[in-house]
Short mmCIF file of N, CA and C in Angstrom, two decimals:
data_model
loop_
_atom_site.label_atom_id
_atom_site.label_comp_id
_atom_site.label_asym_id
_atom_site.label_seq_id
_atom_site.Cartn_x
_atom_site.Cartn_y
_atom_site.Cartn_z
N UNK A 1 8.39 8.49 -13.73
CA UNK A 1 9.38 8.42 -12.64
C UNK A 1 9.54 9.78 -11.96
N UNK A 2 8.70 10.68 -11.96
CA UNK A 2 8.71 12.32 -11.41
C UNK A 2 8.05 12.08 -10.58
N UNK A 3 7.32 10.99 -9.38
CA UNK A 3 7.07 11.14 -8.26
C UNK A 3 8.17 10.25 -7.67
N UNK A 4 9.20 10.29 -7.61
CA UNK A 4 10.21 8.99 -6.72
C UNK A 4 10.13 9.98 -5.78
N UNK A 5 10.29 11.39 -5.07
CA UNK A 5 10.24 12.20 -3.85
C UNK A 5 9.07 11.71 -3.31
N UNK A 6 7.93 11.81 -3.76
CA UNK A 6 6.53 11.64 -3.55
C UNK A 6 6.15 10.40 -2.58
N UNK A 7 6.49 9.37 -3.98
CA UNK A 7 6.36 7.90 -3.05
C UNK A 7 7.19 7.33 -2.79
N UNK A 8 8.71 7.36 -2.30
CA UNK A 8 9.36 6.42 -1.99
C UNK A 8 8.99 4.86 -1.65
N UNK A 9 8.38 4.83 -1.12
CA UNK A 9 7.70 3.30 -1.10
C UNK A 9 7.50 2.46 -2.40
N UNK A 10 6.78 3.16 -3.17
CA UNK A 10 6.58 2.36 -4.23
C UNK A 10 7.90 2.36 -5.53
N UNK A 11 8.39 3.20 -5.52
CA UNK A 11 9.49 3.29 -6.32
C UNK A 11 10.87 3.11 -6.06
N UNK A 12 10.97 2.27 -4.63
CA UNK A 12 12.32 2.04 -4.29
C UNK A 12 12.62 0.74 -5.07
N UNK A 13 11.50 -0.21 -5.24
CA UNK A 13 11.67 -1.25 -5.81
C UNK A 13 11.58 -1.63 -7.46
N UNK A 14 11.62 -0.61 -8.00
CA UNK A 14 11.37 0.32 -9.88
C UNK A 14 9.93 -0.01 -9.93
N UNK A 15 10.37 -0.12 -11.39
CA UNK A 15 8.45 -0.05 -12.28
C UNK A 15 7.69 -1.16 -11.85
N UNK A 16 8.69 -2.08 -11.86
CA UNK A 16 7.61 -3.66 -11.50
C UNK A 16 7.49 -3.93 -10.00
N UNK A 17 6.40 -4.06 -9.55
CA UNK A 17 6.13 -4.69 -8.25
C UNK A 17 5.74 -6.07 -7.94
N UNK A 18 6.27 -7.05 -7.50
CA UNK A 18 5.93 -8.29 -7.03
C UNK A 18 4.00 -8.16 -6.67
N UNK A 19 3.32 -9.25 -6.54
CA UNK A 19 1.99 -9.41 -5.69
C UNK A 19 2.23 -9.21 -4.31
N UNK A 20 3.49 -9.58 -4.19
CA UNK A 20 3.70 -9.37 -2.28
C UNK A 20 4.25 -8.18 -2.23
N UNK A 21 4.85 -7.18 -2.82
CA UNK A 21 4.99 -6.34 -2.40
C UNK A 21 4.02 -5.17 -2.78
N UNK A 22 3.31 -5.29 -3.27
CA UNK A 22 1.74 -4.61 -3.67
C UNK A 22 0.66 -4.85 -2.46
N UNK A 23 0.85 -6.18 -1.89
CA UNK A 23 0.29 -6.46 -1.28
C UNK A 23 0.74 -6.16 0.21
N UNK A 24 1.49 -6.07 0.64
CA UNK A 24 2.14 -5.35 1.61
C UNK A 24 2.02 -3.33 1.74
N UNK A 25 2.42 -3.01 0.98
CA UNK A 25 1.93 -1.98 0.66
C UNK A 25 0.79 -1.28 0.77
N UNK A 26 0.13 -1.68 0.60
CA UNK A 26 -1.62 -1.59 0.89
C UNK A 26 -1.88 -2.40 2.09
N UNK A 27 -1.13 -3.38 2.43
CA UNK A 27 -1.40 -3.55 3.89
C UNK A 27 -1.02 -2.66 4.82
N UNK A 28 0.32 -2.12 4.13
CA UNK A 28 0.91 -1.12 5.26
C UNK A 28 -0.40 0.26 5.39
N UNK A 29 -0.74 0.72 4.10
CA UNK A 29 -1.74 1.78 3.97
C UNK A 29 -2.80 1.49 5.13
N UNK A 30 -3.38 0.09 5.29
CA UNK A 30 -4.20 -0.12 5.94
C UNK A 30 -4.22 -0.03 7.58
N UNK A 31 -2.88 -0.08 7.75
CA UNK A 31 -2.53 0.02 9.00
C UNK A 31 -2.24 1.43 9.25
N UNK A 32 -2.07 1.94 8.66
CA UNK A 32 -2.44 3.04 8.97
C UNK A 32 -3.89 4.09 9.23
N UNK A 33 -4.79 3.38 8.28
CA UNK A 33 -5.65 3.67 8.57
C UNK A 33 -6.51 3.21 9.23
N UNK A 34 -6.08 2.33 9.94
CA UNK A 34 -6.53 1.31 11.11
C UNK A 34 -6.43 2.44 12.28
N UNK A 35 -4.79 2.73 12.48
CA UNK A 35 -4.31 3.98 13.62
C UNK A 35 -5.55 4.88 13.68
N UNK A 36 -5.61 5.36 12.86
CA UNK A 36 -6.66 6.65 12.31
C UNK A 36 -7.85 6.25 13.20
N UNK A 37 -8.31 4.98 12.83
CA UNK A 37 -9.83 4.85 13.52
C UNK A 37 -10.82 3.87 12.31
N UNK A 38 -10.09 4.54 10.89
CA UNK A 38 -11.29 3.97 9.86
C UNK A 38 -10.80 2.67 9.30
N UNK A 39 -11.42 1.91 10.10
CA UNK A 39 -11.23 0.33 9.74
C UNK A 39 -12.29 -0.15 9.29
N UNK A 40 -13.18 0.26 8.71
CA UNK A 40 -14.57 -0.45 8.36
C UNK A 40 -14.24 -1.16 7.26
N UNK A 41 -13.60 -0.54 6.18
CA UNK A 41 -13.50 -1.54 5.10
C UNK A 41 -12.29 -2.45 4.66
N UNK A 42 -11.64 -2.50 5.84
CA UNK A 42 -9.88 -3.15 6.25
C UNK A 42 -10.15 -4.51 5.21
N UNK A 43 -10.86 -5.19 5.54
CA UNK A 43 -10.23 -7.15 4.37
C UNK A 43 -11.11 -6.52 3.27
N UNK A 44 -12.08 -6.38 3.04
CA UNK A 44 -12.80 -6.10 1.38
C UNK A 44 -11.36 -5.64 0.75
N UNK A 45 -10.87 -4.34 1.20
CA UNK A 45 -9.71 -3.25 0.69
C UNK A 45 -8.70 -4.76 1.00
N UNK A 46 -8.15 -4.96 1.48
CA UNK A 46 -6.88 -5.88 2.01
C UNK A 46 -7.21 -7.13 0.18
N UNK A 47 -8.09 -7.57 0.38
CA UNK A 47 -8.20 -9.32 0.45
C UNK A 47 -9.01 -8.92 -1.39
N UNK A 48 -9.45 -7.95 -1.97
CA UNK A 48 -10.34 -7.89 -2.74
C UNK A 48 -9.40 -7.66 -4.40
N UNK A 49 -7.90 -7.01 -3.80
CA UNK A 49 -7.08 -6.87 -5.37
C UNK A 49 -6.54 -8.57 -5.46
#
């Protein structure tokens, strides 16, 4: 629990994460790196956990 500064995202919701909110999460990541430009591996990464 010594990164809650770090990641707020993942630790607003404690230790356990739902599939949807894991999955959201990494969608959100993706959209971001969508912004960026590097979308090549967007659904493999999205669709593959």
């Amino acid at each position: 629990m010594e990164r809650k500064d770090t990641s707020p995202t993942t630790q607003a919701q404690g230790p356990r994460l739902t599939m949807a909110e894991e999955q959201r999460l990494a969608f959100e990541d993706d959209q971001r790196r969508i912004k960026r430009g590097t979308q090549m591996r967007w659904p493999g990464f999205l669709f593959r956990n």
